[in-house]
Structures are given as C-alpha cells and as structure tokens.
Amino acid sequence: MAACKDVKFVITNDRAQEIKILKAQYYDTEREKWRTEDFGPWKIASKTTDSSTENLEYVKNQEVKIKIEWKYNTGGMHWSDAHTTEPQVIPKCSGGQTVKFIIT
C-alpha cells in the first residue's frame, strides 16, 4: 500500500508548561488497525505552535483518524504520564493535508 505523503501536523501548546509530542496514532481503515508515527524528541514551548510534516504508511486514499500522544513537563527533567488527544479525521488522505491539534 502507498503512503499518504506530506501530512502536516500543526500543534498548538496552550498549556503553561512545555509539552513533548511522542507519536501520532492513525487508523488504517482497510486493515482495521491503529498504526504509529513516532516523532522522536519533539518539544513545544508553552503558548506556542509548531509543525512537523510526516508520511503515513499504508493509508493513501483512505479516511484516516489521527490522534496525538503527548506529555507535559512537571519540572526539570520530569514529565507527566502520557495523554492522548481526541481524534481528527482526514476524509481522504491523498497527501498534503494538514491536521491541527490544540493541547490544553
């Protein structure tokens, strides 16, 4: 299966603390399973917006549900437990779409 290429993730950190974006989970409707796109160490400062462009494997031309897993800084090098956003939907992931998340 082909990838849905160049999906732009725009994430706004509306919290008072720095956040760390861990990964995107996206639903492959043809295979009926969640897939993962790891972001590595992606940190976003308080009250700022950042973006990353990724390729989502196996889901070209499908409806795709996407959610973000993230943590917030609890002080120094300490981070909260992981949290997950509500899913956003790309009706047909053909490439070049933008998904936006606001972390509150």
PDB file of N, CA and C in Angstrom:
ATOM      1  N   MET A   1       0.839  -1.202   0.000  1.00  0.00           N
ATOM      2  CA  MET A   1       0.000   0.000   0.000  1.00  0.00           C
ATOM      3  C   MET A   1       0.872   1.250   0.000  1.00  0.00           C
ATOM      4  N   ALA A   2       0.376   2.262  -0.595  1.00  0.00           N
ATOM      5  CA  ALA A   2       1.121   3.516  -0.699  1.00  0.00           C
ATOM      6  C   ALA A   2       0.923   4.386   0.540  1.00  0.00           C
ATOM      7  N   ALA A   3       1.857   5.277   0.738  1.00  0.00           N
ATOM      8  CA  ALA A   3       1.795   6.192   1.876  1.00  0.00           C
ATOM      9  C   ALA A   3       0.987   7.429   1.511  1.00  0.00           C
ATOM     10  N   CYS A   4       0.350   7.985   2.513  1.00  0.00           N
ATOM     11  CA  CYS A   4      -0.254   9.305   2.405  1.00  0.00           C
ATOM     12  C   CYS A   4       0.866  10.276   2.769  1.00  0.00           C
ATOM     13  N   LYS A   5       1.415  10.946   1.764  1.00  0.00           N
ATOM     14  CA  LYS A   5       2.653  11.711   1.958  1.00  0.00           C
ATOM     15  C   LYS A   5       2.397  13.156   2.358  1.00  0.00           C
ATOM     16  N   ASP A   6       3.383  13.687   3.069  1.00  0.00           N
ATOM     17  CA  ASP A   6       3.434  15.112   3.417  1.00  0.00           C
ATOM     18  C   ASP A   6       2.216  15.588   4.205  1.00  0.00           C
ATOM     19  N   VAL A   7       1.827  14.818   5.221  1.00  0.00           N
ATOM     20  CA  VAL A   7       0.762  15.254   6.123  1.00  0.00           C
ATOM     21  C   VAL A   7       1.398  16.187   7.147  1.00  0.00           C
ATOM     22  N   LYS A   8       0.871  17.403   7.218  1.00  0.00           N
ATOM     23  CA  LYS A   8       1.432  18.409   8.121  1.00  0.00           C
ATOM     24  C   LYS A   8       0.663  18.401   9.435  1.00  0.00           C
ATOM     25  N   PHE A   9       1.384  18.166  10.518  1.00  0.00           N
ATOM     26  CA  PHE A   9       0.826  18.204  11.870  1.00  0.00           C
ATOM     27  C   PHE A   9       1.129  19.579  12.449  1.00  0.00           C
ATOM     28  N   VAL A  10       0.094  20.347  12.774  1.00  0.00           N
ATOM     29  CA  VAL A  10       0.241  21.663  13.385  1.00  0.00           C
ATOM     30  C   VAL A  10      -0.289  21.538  14.811  1.00  0.00           C
ATOM     31  N   ILE A  11       0.613  21.723  15.779  1.00  0.00           N
ATOM     32  CA  ILE A  11       0.239  21.525  17.177  1.00  0.00           C
ATOM     33  C   ILE A  11       0.468  22.807  17.954  1.00  0.00           C
ATOM     34  N   THR A  12      -0.589  23.268  18.624  1.00  0.00           N
ATOM     35  CA  THR A  12      -0.524  24.449  19.477  1.00  0.00           C
ATOM     36  C   THR A  12      -0.501  23.993  20.924  1.00  0.00           C
ATOM     37  N   ASN A  13       0.494  24.451  21.654  1.00  0.00           N
ATOM     38  CA  ASN A  13       0.599  24.165  23.083  1.00  0.00           C
ATOM     39  C   ASN A  13      -0.036  25.335  23.827  1.00  0.00           C
ATOM     40  N   ASP A  14      -1.254  25.132  24.324  1.00  0.00           N
ATOM     41  CA  ASP A  14      -1.978  26.176  25.049  1.00  0.00           C
ATOM     42  C   ASP A  14      -1.790  26.034  26.562  1.00  0.00           C
ATOM     43  N   ARG A  15      -0.870  25.211  26.975  1.00  0.00           N
ATOM     44  CA  ARG A  15      -0.614  24.966  28.403  1.00  0.00           C
ATOM     45  C   ARG A  15       0.441  25.932  28.935  1.00  0.00           C
ATOM     46  N   ALA A  16       0.539  25.994  30.254  1.00  0.00           N
ATOM     47  CA  ALA A  16       1.562  26.816  30.905  1.00  0.00           C
ATOM     48  C   ALA A  16       2.918  26.116  30.917  1.00  0.00           C
ATOM     49  N   GLN A  17       2.938  24.807  30.630  1.00  0.00           N
ATOM     50  CA  GLN A  17       4.174  24.029  30.644  1.00  0.00           C
ATOM     51  C   GLN A  17       4.579  23.625  29.225  1.00  0.00           C
ATOM     52  N   GLU A  18       5.855  23.364  29.054  1.00  0.00           N
ATOM     53  CA  GLU A  18       6.363  22.773  27.820  1.00  0.00           C
ATOM     54  C   GLU A  18       5.725  21.394  27.645  1.00  0.00           C
ATOM     55  N   ILE A  19       5.474  20.996  26.395  1.00  0.00           N
ATOM     56  CA  ILE A  19       4.967  19.650  26.124  1.00  0.00           C
ATOM     57  C   ILE A  19       5.956  18.903  25.239  1.00  0.00           C
ATOM     58  N   LYS A  20       5.834  17.587  25.280  1.00  0.00           N
ATOM     59  CA  LYS A  20       6.645  16.708  24.436  1.00  0.00           C
ATOM     60  C   LYS A  20       5.677  15.846  23.628  1.00  0.00           C
ATOM     61  N   ILE A  21       5.788  15.927  22.304  1.00  0.00           N
ATOM     62  CA  ILE A  21       4.941  15.129  21.425  1.00  0.00           C
ATOM     63  C   ILE A  21       5.647  13.792  21.204  1.00  0.00           C
ATOM     64  N   LEU A  22       4.979  12.713  21.558  1.00  0.00           N
ATOM     65  CA  LEU A  22       5.591  11.391  21.465  1.00  0.00           C
ATOM     66  C   LEU A  22       5.347  10.730  20.109  1.00  0.00           C
ATOM     67  N   LYS A  23       4.074  10.694  19.697  1.00  0.00           N
ATOM     68  CA  LYS A  23       3.749   9.994  18.460  1.00  0.00           C
ATOM     69  C   LYS A  23       2.344  10.349  18.002  1.00  0.00           C
ATOM     70  N   ALA A  24       2.096  10.045  16.749  1.00  0.00           N
ATOM     71  CA  ALA A  24       0.742  10.084  16.205  1.00  0.00           C
ATOM     72  C   ALA A  24       0.287   8.645  16.041  1.00  0.00           C
ATOM     73  N   GLN A  25      -0.962   8.400  16.400  1.00  0.00           N
ATOM     74  CA  GLN A  25      -1.563   7.109  16.119  1.00  0.00           C
ATOM     75  C   GLN A  25      -2.633   7.368  15.068  1.00  0.00           C
ATOM     76  N   TYR A  26      -2.627   6.554  14.014  1.00  0.00           N
ATOM     77  CA  TYR A  26      -3.600   6.759  12.949  1.00  0.00           C
ATOM     78  C   TYR A  26      -4.224   5.426  12.563  1.00  0.00           C
ATOM     79  N   TYR A  27      -5.517   5.493  12.209  1.00  0.00           N
ATOM     80  CA  TYR A  27      -6.288   4.278  11.977  1.00  0.00           C
ATOM     81  C   TYR A  27      -6.313   3.926  10.501  1.00  0.00           C
ATOM     82  N   ASP A  28      -5.853   2.729  10.195  1.00  0.00           N
ATOM     83  CA  ASP A  28      -5.856   2.154   8.860  1.00  0.00           C
ATOM     84  C   ASP A  28      -7.204   1.452   8.682  1.00  0.00           C
ATOM     85  N   THR A  29      -8.133   2.087   7.945  1.00  0.00           N
ATOM     86  CA  THR A  29      -9.487   1.538   7.823  1.00  0.00           C
ATOM     87  C   THR A  29      -9.527   0.259   6.996  1.00  0.00           C
ATOM     88  N   GLU A  30      -8.608   0.088   6.052  1.00  0.00           N
ATOM     89  CA  GLU A  30      -8.602  -1.136   5.255  1.00  0.00           C
ATOM     90  C   GLU A  30      -8.136  -2.347   6.057  1.00  0.00           C
ATOM     91  N   ARG A  31      -7.107  -2.160   6.882  1.00  0.00           N
ATOM     92  CA  ARG A  31      -6.576  -3.264   7.693  1.00  0.00           C
ATOM     93  C   ARG A  31      -7.222  -3.308   9.085  1.00  0.00           C
ATOM     94  N   GLU A  32      -8.025  -2.275   9.398  1.00  0.00           N
ATOM     95  CA  GLU A  32      -8.727  -2.162  10.683  1.00  0.00           C
ATOM     96  C   GLU A  32      -7.771  -2.264  11.865  1.00  0.00           C
ATOM     97  N   LYS A  33      -6.732  -1.395  11.823  1.00  0.00           N
ATOM     98  CA  LYS A  33      -5.800  -1.366  12.948  1.00  0.00           C
ATOM     99  C   LYS A  33      -5.156   0.007  13.071  1.00  0.00           C
ATOM    100  N   TRP A  34      -4.734   0.302  14.304  1.00  0.00           N
ATOM    101  CA  TRP A  34      -4.026   1.553  14.569  1.00  0.00           C
ATOM    102  C   TRP A  34      -2.559   1.387  14.192  1.00  0.00           C
ATOM    103  N   ARG A  35      -2.014   2.405  13.550  1.00  0.00           N
ATOM    104  CA  ARG A  35      -0.600   2.448  13.194  1.00  0.00           C
ATOM    105  C   ARG A  35       0.041   3.622  13.927  1.00  0.00           C
ATOM    106  N   THR A  36       1.370   3.642  13.994  1.00  0.00           N
ATOM    107  CA  THR A  36       2.073   4.660  14.764  1.00  0.00           C
ATOM    108  C   THR A  36       3.117   5.370  13.923  1.00  0.00           C
ATOM    109  N   GLU A  37       3.184   6.678  14.086  1.00  0.00           N
ATOM    110  CA  GLU A  37       4.248   7.502  13.509  1.00  0.00           C
ATOM    111  C   GLU A  37       4.955   8.176  14.679  1.00  0.00           C
ATOM    112  N   ASP A  38       6.175   7.741  14.971  1.00  0.00           N
ATOM    113  CA  ASP A  38       6.933   8.315  16.092  1.00  0.00           C
ATOM    114  C   ASP A  38       7.520   9.661  15.702  1.00  0.00           C
ATOM    115  N   PHE A  39       7.455  10.616  16.621  1.00  0.00           N
ATOM    116  CA  PHE A  39       8.003  11.941  16.363  1.00  0.00           C
ATOM    117  C   PHE A  39       9.386  12.135  16.964  1.00  0.00           C
ATOM    118  N   GLY A  40       9.829  11.169  17.781  1.00  0.00           N
ATOM    119  CA  GLY A  40      11.127  11.350  18.427  1.00  0.00           C
ATOM    120  C   GLY A  40      11.046  12.471  19.461  1.00  0.00           C
ATOM    121  N   PRO A  41      12.134  13.126  19.758  1.00  0.00           N
ATOM    122  CA  PRO A  41      12.083  14.187  20.769  1.00  0.00           C
ATOM    123  C   PRO A  41      11.585  15.503  20.164  1.00  0.00           C
ATOM    124  N   TRP A  42      10.266  15.697  20.182  1.00  0.00           N
ATOM    125  CA  TRP A  42       9.671  16.925  19.667  1.00  0.00           C
ATOM    126  C   TRP A  42       9.048  17.682  20.832  1.00  0.00           C
ATOM    127  N   LYS A  43       9.675  18.766  21.246  1.00  0.00           N
ATOM    128  CA  LYS A  43       9.178  19.564  22.362  1.00  0.00           C
ATOM    129  C   LYS A  43       8.635  20.886  21.835  1.00  0.00           C
ATOM    130  N   ILE A  44       7.531  21.337  22.463  1.00  0.00           N
ATOM    131  CA  ILE A  44       6.909  22.596  22.066  1.00  0.00           C
ATOM    132  C   ILE A  44       6.755  23.460  23.314  1.00  0.00           C
ATOM    133  N   ALA A  45       7.307  24.654  23.266  1.00  0.00           N
ATOM    134  CA  ALA A  45       7.269  25.574  24.412  1.00  0.00           C
ATOM    135  C   ALA A  45       5.832  26.013  24.699  1.00  0.00           C
ATOM    136  N   SER A  46       5.614  26.452  25.926  1.00  0.00           N
ATOM    137  CA  SER A  46       4.315  26.943  26.368  1.00  0.00           C
ATOM    138  C   SER A  46       3.821  28.074  25.469  1.00  0.00           C
ATOM    139  N   LYS A  47       2.534  28.027  25.145  1.00  0.00           N
ATOM    140  CA  LYS A  47       1.848  29.082  24.393  1.00  0.00           C
ATOM    141  C   LYS A  47       2.440  29.329  22.996  1.00  0.00           C
ATOM    142  N   THR A  48       2.961  28.269  22.366  1.00  0.00           N
ATOM    143  CA  THR A  48       3.487  28.391  21.012  1.00  0.00           C
ATOM    144  C   THR A  48       2.900  27.302  20.110  1.00  0.00           C
ATOM    145  N   THR A  49       3.098  27.469  18.814  1.00  0.00           N
ATOM    146  CA  THR A  49       2.640  26.498  17.822  1.00  0.00           C
ATOM    147  C   THR A  49       3.847  26.043  17.013  1.00  0.00           C
ATOM    148  N   ASP A  50       3.874  24.749  16.694  1.00  0.00           N
ATOM    149  CA  ASP A  50       4.949  24.197  15.884  1.00  0.00           C
ATOM    150  C   ASP A  50       4.327  23.195  14.917  1.00  0.00           C
ATOM    151  N   SER A  51       5.097  22.795  13.908  1.00  0.00           N
ATOM    152  CA  SER A  51       4.571  21.835  12.940  1.00  0.00           C
ATOM    153  C   SER A  51       5.646  20.844  12.520  1.00  0.00           C
ATOM    154  N   SER A  52       5.185  19.716  12.020  1.00  0.00           N
ATOM    155  CA  SER A  52       6.055  18.669  11.500  1.00  0.00           C
ATOM    156  C   SER A  52       5.322  18.006  10.341  1.00  0.00           C
ATOM    157  N   THR A  53       6.039  17.673   9.292  1.00  0.00           N
ATOM    158  CA  THR A  53       5.434  17.015   8.133  1.00  0.00           C
ATOM    159  C   THR A  53       5.916  15.573   8.083  1.00  0.00           C
ATOM    160  N   GLU A  54       4.955  14.655   7.990  1.00  0.00           N
ATOM    161  CA  GLU A  54       5.249  13.220   8.049  1.00  0.00           C
ATOM    162  C   GLU A  54       4.531  12.478   6.933  1.00  0.00           C
ATOM    163  N   ASN A  55       5.023  11.284   6.624  1.00  0.00           N
ATOM    164  CA  ASN A  55       4.343  10.370   5.714  1.00  0.00           C
ATOM    165  C   ASN A  55       3.651   9.299   6.548  1.00  0.00           C
ATOM    166  N   LEU A  56       2.387   9.021   6.235  1.00  0.00           N
ATOM    167  CA  LEU A  56       1.628   7.988   6.941  1.00  0.00           C
ATOM    168  C   LEU A  56       1.541   6.764   6.041  1.00  0.00           C
ATOM    169  N   GLU A  57       2.207   5.690   6.456  1.00  0.00           N
ATOM    170  CA  GLU A  57       2.304   4.482   5.641  1.00  0.00           C
ATOM    171  C   GLU A  57       0.966   3.746   5.552  1.00  0.00           C
ATOM    172  N   TYR A  58       0.701   3.151   4.410  1.00  0.00           N
ATOM    173  CA  TYR A  58      -0.389   2.206   4.166  1.00  0.00           C
ATOM    174  C   TYR A  58      -1.789   2.817   4.092  1.00  0.00           C
ATOM    175  N   VAL A  59      -1.952   4.129   4.141  1.00  0.00           N
ATOM    176  CA  VAL A  59      -3.304   4.688   4.235  1.00  0.00           C
ATOM    177  C   VAL A  59      -3.650   5.669   3.107  1.00  0.00           C
ATOM    178  N   LYS A  60      -2.935   5.635   2.003  1.00  0.00           N
ATOM    179  CA  LYS A  60      -3.233   6.553   0.896  1.00  0.00           C
ATOM    180  C   LYS A  60      -4.668   6.333   0.400  1.00  0.00           C
ATOM    181  N   ASN A  61      -5.379   7.448   0.209  1.00  0.00           N
ATOM    182  CA  ASN A  61      -6.758   7.468  -0.297  1.00  0.00           C
ATOM    183  C   ASN A  61      -7.774   6.808   0.624  1.00  0.00           C
ATOM    184  N   GLN A  62      -7.471   6.739   1.906  1.00  0.00           N
ATOM    185  CA  GLN A  62      -8.423   6.247   2.905  1.00  0.00           C
ATOM    186  C   GLN A  62      -8.879   7.405   3.790  1.00  0.00           C
ATOM    187  N   GLU A  63     -10.036   7.202   4.461  1.00  0.00           N
ATOM    188  CA  GLU A  63     -10.376   8.075   5.582  1.00  0.00           C
ATOM    189  C   GLU A  63      -9.440   7.682   6.720  1.00  0.00           C
ATOM    190  N   VAL A  64      -8.822   8.676   7.357  1.00  0.00           N
ATOM    191  CA  VAL A  64      -7.841   8.390   8.398  1.00  0.00           C
ATOM    192  C   VAL A  64      -8.180   9.184   9.658  1.00  0.00           C
ATOM    193  N   LYS A  65      -8.291   8.465  10.779  1.00  0.00           N
ATOM    194  CA  LYS A  65      -8.433   9.104  12.090  1.00  0.00           C
ATOM    195  C   LYS A  65      -7.040   9.201  12.696  1.00  0.00           C
ATOM    196  N   ILE A  66      -6.720  10.375  13.225  1.00  0.00           N
ATOM    197  CA  ILE A  66      -5.388  10.609  13.786  1.00  0.00           C
ATOM    198  C   ILE A  66      -5.515  11.201  15.179  1.00  0.00           C
ATOM    199  N   LYS A  67      -4.719  10.662  16.109  1.00  0.00           N
ATOM    200  CA  LYS A  67      -4.647  11.249  17.452  1.00  0.00           C
ATOM    201  C   LYS A  67      -3.180  11.372  17.856  1.00  0.00           C
ATOM    202  N   ILE A  68      -2.915  12.295  18.766  1.00  0.00           N
ATOM    203  CA  ILE A  68      -1.549  12.601  19.197  1.00  0.00           C
ATOM    204  C   ILE A  68      -1.369  12.161  20.645  1.00  0.00           C
ATOM    205  N   GLU A  69      -0.243  11.508  20.935  1.00  0.00           N
ATOM    206  CA  GLU A  69       0.122  11.161  22.308  1.00  0.00           C
ATOM    207  C   GLU A  69       1.198  12.144  22.775  1.00  0.00           C
ATOM    208  N   TRP A  70       1.007  12.700  23.976  1.00  0.00           N
ATOM    209  CA  TRP A  70       1.894  13.762  24.454  1.00  0.00           C
ATOM    210  C   TRP A  70       2.035  13.712  25.979  1.00  0.00           C
ATOM    211  N   LYS A  71       3.050  14.428  26.485  1.00  0.00           N
ATOM    212  CA  LYS A  71       3.283  14.600  27.928  1.00  0.00           C
ATOM    213  C   LYS A  71       3.569  16.070  28.188  1.00  0.00           C
ATOM    214  N   TYR A  72       3.392  16.499  29.434  1.00  0.00           N
ATOM    215  CA  TYR A  72       3.773  17.866  29.798  1.00  0.00           C
ATOM    216  C   TYR A  72       4.858  17.836  30.865  1.00  0.00           C
ATOM    217  N   ASN A  73       5.657  18.893  30.890  1.00  0.00           N
ATOM    218  CA  ASN A  73       6.770  18.995  31.828  1.00  0.00           C
ATOM    219  C   ASN A  73       6.245  19.305  33.214  1.00  0.00           C
ATOM    220  N   THR A  74       6.665  18.511  34.197  1.00  0.00           N
ATOM    221  CA  THR A  74       6.220  18.716  35.581  1.00  0.00           C
ATOM    222  C   THR A  74       7.312  19.362  36.418  1.00  0.00           C
ATOM    223  N   GLY A  75       8.414  19.744  35.784  1.00  0.00           N
ATOM    224  CA  GLY A  75       9.511  20.409  36.478  1.00  0.00           C
ATOM    225  C   GLY A  75      10.840  19.736  36.171  1.00  0.00           C
ATOM    226  N   GLY A  76      11.801  20.528  35.735  1.00  0.00           N
ATOM    227  CA  GLY A  76      13.130  19.985  35.429  1.00  0.00           C
ATOM    228  C   GLY A  76      13.069  18.956  34.324  1.00  0.00           C
ATOM    229  N   MET A  77      13.575  17.771  34.603  1.00  0.00           N
ATOM    230  CA  MET A  77      13.606  16.679  33.623  1.00  0.00           C
ATOM    231  C   MET A  77      12.436  15.715  33.804  1.00  0.00           C
ATOM    232  N   HIS A  78      11.415  16.110  34.561  1.00  0.00           N
ATOM    233  CA  HIS A  78      10.292  15.219  34.875  1.00  0.00           C
ATOM    234  C   HIS A  78       9.102  15.520  33.966  1.00  0.00           C
ATOM    235  N   TRP A  79       8.435  14.454  33.528  1.00  0.00           N
ATOM    236  CA  TRP A  79       7.308  14.561  32.612  1.00  0.00           C
ATOM    237  C   TRP A  79       6.106  13.810  33.167  1.00  0.00           C
ATOM    238  N   SER A  80       4.925  14.255  32.807  1.00  0.00           N
ATOM    239  CA  SER A  80       3.673  13.616  33.226  1.00  0.00           C
ATOM    240  C   SER A  80       3.524  12.253  32.561  1.00  0.00           C
ATOM    241  N   ASP A  81       2.479  11.542  32.952  1.00  0.00           N
ATOM    242  CA  ASP A  81       2.080  10.350  32.218  1.00  0.00           C
ATOM    243  C   ASP A  81       1.611  10.788  30.832  1.00  0.00           C
ATOM    244  N   ALA A  82       1.539   9.852  29.917  1.00  0.00           N
ATOM    245  CA  ALA A  82       1.117  10.172  28.553  1.00  0.00           C
ATOM    246  C   ALA A  82      -0.379  10.475  28.495  1.00  0.00           C
ATOM    247  N   HIS A  83      -0.731  11.436  27.652  1.00  0.00           N
ATOM    248  CA  HIS A  83      -2.111  11.804  27.367  1.00  0.00           C
ATOM    249  C   HIS A  83      -2.339  11.642  25.868  1.00  0.00           C
ATOM    250  N   THR A  84      -3.613  11.483  25.477  1.00  0.00           N
ATOM    251  CA  THR A  84      -3.946  11.331  24.066  1.00  0.00           C
ATOM    252  C   THR A  84      -5.065  12.300  23.704  1.00  0.00           C
ATOM    253  N   THR A  85      -4.922  12.969  22.570  1.00  0.00           N
ATOM    254  CA  THR A  85      -5.940  13.906  22.093  1.00  0.00           C
ATOM    255  C   THR A  85      -7.150  13.148  21.553  1.00  0.00           C
ATOM    256  N   GLU A  86      -8.229  13.881  21.351  1.00  0.00           N
ATOM    257  CA  GLU A  86      -9.366  13.343  20.601  1.00  0.00           C
ATOM    258  C   GLU A  86      -8.929  13.224  19.135  1.00  0.00           C
ATOM    259  N   PRO A  87      -9.433  12.236  18.409  1.00  0.00           N
ATOM    260  CA  PRO A  87      -9.007  12.062  17.020  1.00  0.00           C
ATOM    261  C   PRO A  87      -9.510  13.176  16.101  1.00  0.00           C
ATOM    262  N   GLN A  88      -8.676  13.508  15.129  1.00  0.00           N
ATOM    263  CA  GLN A  88      -9.051  14.358  13.999  1.00  0.00           C
ATOM    264  C   GLN A  88      -9.234  13.413  12.805  1.00  0.00           C
ATOM    265  N   VAL A  89     -10.021  13.821  11.825  1.00  0.00           N
ATOM    266  CA  VAL A  89     -10.286  12.950  10.679  1.00  0.00           C
ATOM    267  C   VAL A  89      -9.871  13.647   9.382  1.00  0.00           C
ATOM    268  N   ILE A  90      -9.120  12.923   8.568  1.00  0.00           N
ATOM    269  CA  ILE A  90      -8.862  13.337   7.189  1.00  0.00           C
ATOM    270  C   ILE A  90      -9.811  12.494   6.334  1.00  0.00           C
ATOM    271  N   PRO A  91     -10.801  13.108   5.668  1.00  0.00           N
ATOM    272  CA  PRO A  91     -11.795  12.327   4.918  1.00  0.00           C
ATOM    273  C   PRO A  91     -11.193  11.410   3.850  1.00  0.00           C
ATOM    274  N   LYS A  92     -10.173  11.895   3.148  1.00  0.00           N
ATOM    275  CA  LYS A  92      -9.475  11.062   2.156  1.00  0.00           C
ATOM    276  C   LYS A  92      -8.024  11.506   2.145  1.00  0.00           C
ATOM    277  N   CYS A  93      -7.154  10.684   2.691  1.00  0.00           N
ATOM    278  CA  CYS A  93      -5.746  11.044   2.853  1.00  0.00           C
ATOM    279  C   CYS A  93      -5.001  10.791   1.541  1.00  0.00           C
ATOM    280  N   SER A  94      -4.973  11.813   0.689  1.00  0.00           N
ATOM    281  CA  SER A  94      -4.308  11.681  -0.612  1.00  0.00           C
ATOM    282  C   SER A  94      -2.921  12.307  -0.606  1.00  0.00           C
ATOM    283  N   GLY A  95      -2.581  13.018   0.478  1.00  0.00           N
ATOM    284  CA  GLY A  95      -1.284  13.662   0.602  1.00  0.00           C
ATOM    285  C   GLY A  95      -1.425  15.168   0.649  1.00  0.00           C
ATOM    286  N   GLY A  96      -0.544  15.794   1.439  1.00  0.00           N
ATOM    287  CA  GLY A  96      -0.522  17.238   1.527  1.00  0.00           C
ATOM    288  C   GLY A  96      -1.545  17.849   2.469  1.00  0.00           C
ATOM    289  N   GLN A  97      -2.311  17.038   3.194  1.00  0.00           N
ATOM    290  CA  GLN A  97      -3.298  17.585   4.119  1.00  0.00           C
ATOM    291  C   GLN A  97      -2.639  18.127   5.383  1.00  0.00           C
ATOM    292  N   THR A  98      -3.391  18.952   6.111  1.00  0.00           N
ATOM    293  CA  THR A  98      -2.948  19.492   7.394  1.00  0.00           C
ATOM    294  C   THR A  98      -3.934  19.062   8.468  1.00  0.00           C
ATOM    295  N   VAL A  99      -3.401  18.573   9.596  1.00  0.00           N
ATOM    296  CA  VAL A  99      -4.233  18.283  10.767  1.00  0.00           C
ATOM    297  C   VAL A  99      -3.745  19.163  11.900  1.00  0.00           C
ATOM    298  N   LYS A 100      -4.697  19.749  12.628  1.00  0.00           N
ATOM    299  CA  LYS A 100      -4.353  20.684  13.697  1.00  0.00           C
ATOM    300  C   LYS A 100      -4.849  20.165  15.029  1.00  0.00           C
ATOM    301  N   PHE A 101      -3.994  20.308  16.037  1.00  0.00           N
ATOM    302  CA  PHE A 101      -4.338  19.912  17.394  1.00  0.00           C
ATOM    303  C   PHE A 101      -3.993  21.055  18.330  1.00  0.00           C
ATOM    304  N   ILE A 102      -4.853  21.281  19.334  1.00  0.00           N
ATOM    305  CA  ILE A 102      -4.571  22.249  20.385  1.00  0.00           C
ATOM    306  C   ILE A 102      -4.496  21.464  21.691  1.00  0.00           C
ATOM    307  N   ILE A 103      -3.335  21.535  22.341  1.00  0.00           N
ATOM    308  CA  ILE A 103      -3.119  20.835  23.607  1.00  0.00           C
ATOM    309  C   ILE A 103      -3.422  21.807  24.738  1.00  0.00           C
ATOM    310  N   THR A 104      -4.435  21.471  25.545  1.00  0.00           N
ATOM    311  CA  THR A 104      -4.824  22.368  26.648  1.00  0.00           C
ATOM    312  C   THR A 104      -4.622  21.697  27.996  1.00  0.00           C
TER     313      THR A 104
END
